Coordinates of C-alpha atoms in Angstrom, one line a residue:
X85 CA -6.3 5.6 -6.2
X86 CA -4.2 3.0 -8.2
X87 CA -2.0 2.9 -4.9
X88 CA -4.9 1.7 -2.7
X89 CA -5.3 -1.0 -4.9
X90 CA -1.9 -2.2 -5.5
X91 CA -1.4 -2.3 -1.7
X92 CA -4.9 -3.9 -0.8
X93 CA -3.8 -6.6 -3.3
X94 CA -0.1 -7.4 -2.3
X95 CA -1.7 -7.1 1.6
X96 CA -4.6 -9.6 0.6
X97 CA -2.3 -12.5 -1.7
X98 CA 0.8 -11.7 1.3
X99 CA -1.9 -13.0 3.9
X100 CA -2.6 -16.3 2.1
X101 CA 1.0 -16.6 1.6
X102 CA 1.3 -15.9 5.2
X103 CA 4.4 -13.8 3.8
X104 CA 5.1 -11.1 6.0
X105 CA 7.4 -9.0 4.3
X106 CA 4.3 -9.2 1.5
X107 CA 2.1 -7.9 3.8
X108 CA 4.1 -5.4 5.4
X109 CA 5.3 -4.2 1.5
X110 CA 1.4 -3.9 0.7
X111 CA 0.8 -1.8 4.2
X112 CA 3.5 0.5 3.1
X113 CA 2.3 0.9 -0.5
X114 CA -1.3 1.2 0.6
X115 CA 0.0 4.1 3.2
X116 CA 1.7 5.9 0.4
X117 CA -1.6 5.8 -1.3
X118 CA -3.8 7.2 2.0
X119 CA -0.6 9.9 2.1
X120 CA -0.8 11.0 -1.1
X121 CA -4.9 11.0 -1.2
X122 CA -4.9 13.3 2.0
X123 CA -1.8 15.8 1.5
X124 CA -2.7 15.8 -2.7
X125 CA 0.4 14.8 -4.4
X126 CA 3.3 12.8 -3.7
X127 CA 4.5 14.4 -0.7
X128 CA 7.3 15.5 -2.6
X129 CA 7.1 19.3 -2.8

């Protein structure tokens, strides 16, 4: 849950940045978190 969050906010202050690395960091962080909602844990088994 935490990981949605963290991502949505990084995406969200990235875009008034306009920083794109920013954004792209807070895509990948908020993918973790979809990844690790739908498969359970980490992926790490």
């Amino acid at each position: 849950m935490w990981w949605f969050v963290i991502g949505y906010v990084l995406g969200h202050v990235g875009f008034l940045l306009g920083s794109m690395p920013v954004i792209v960091a807070g895509g990948v962080i908020f993918m973790y978190g979809a990844y690790t909602v739908v498969y359970g844990r980490d992926g790490r088994d």
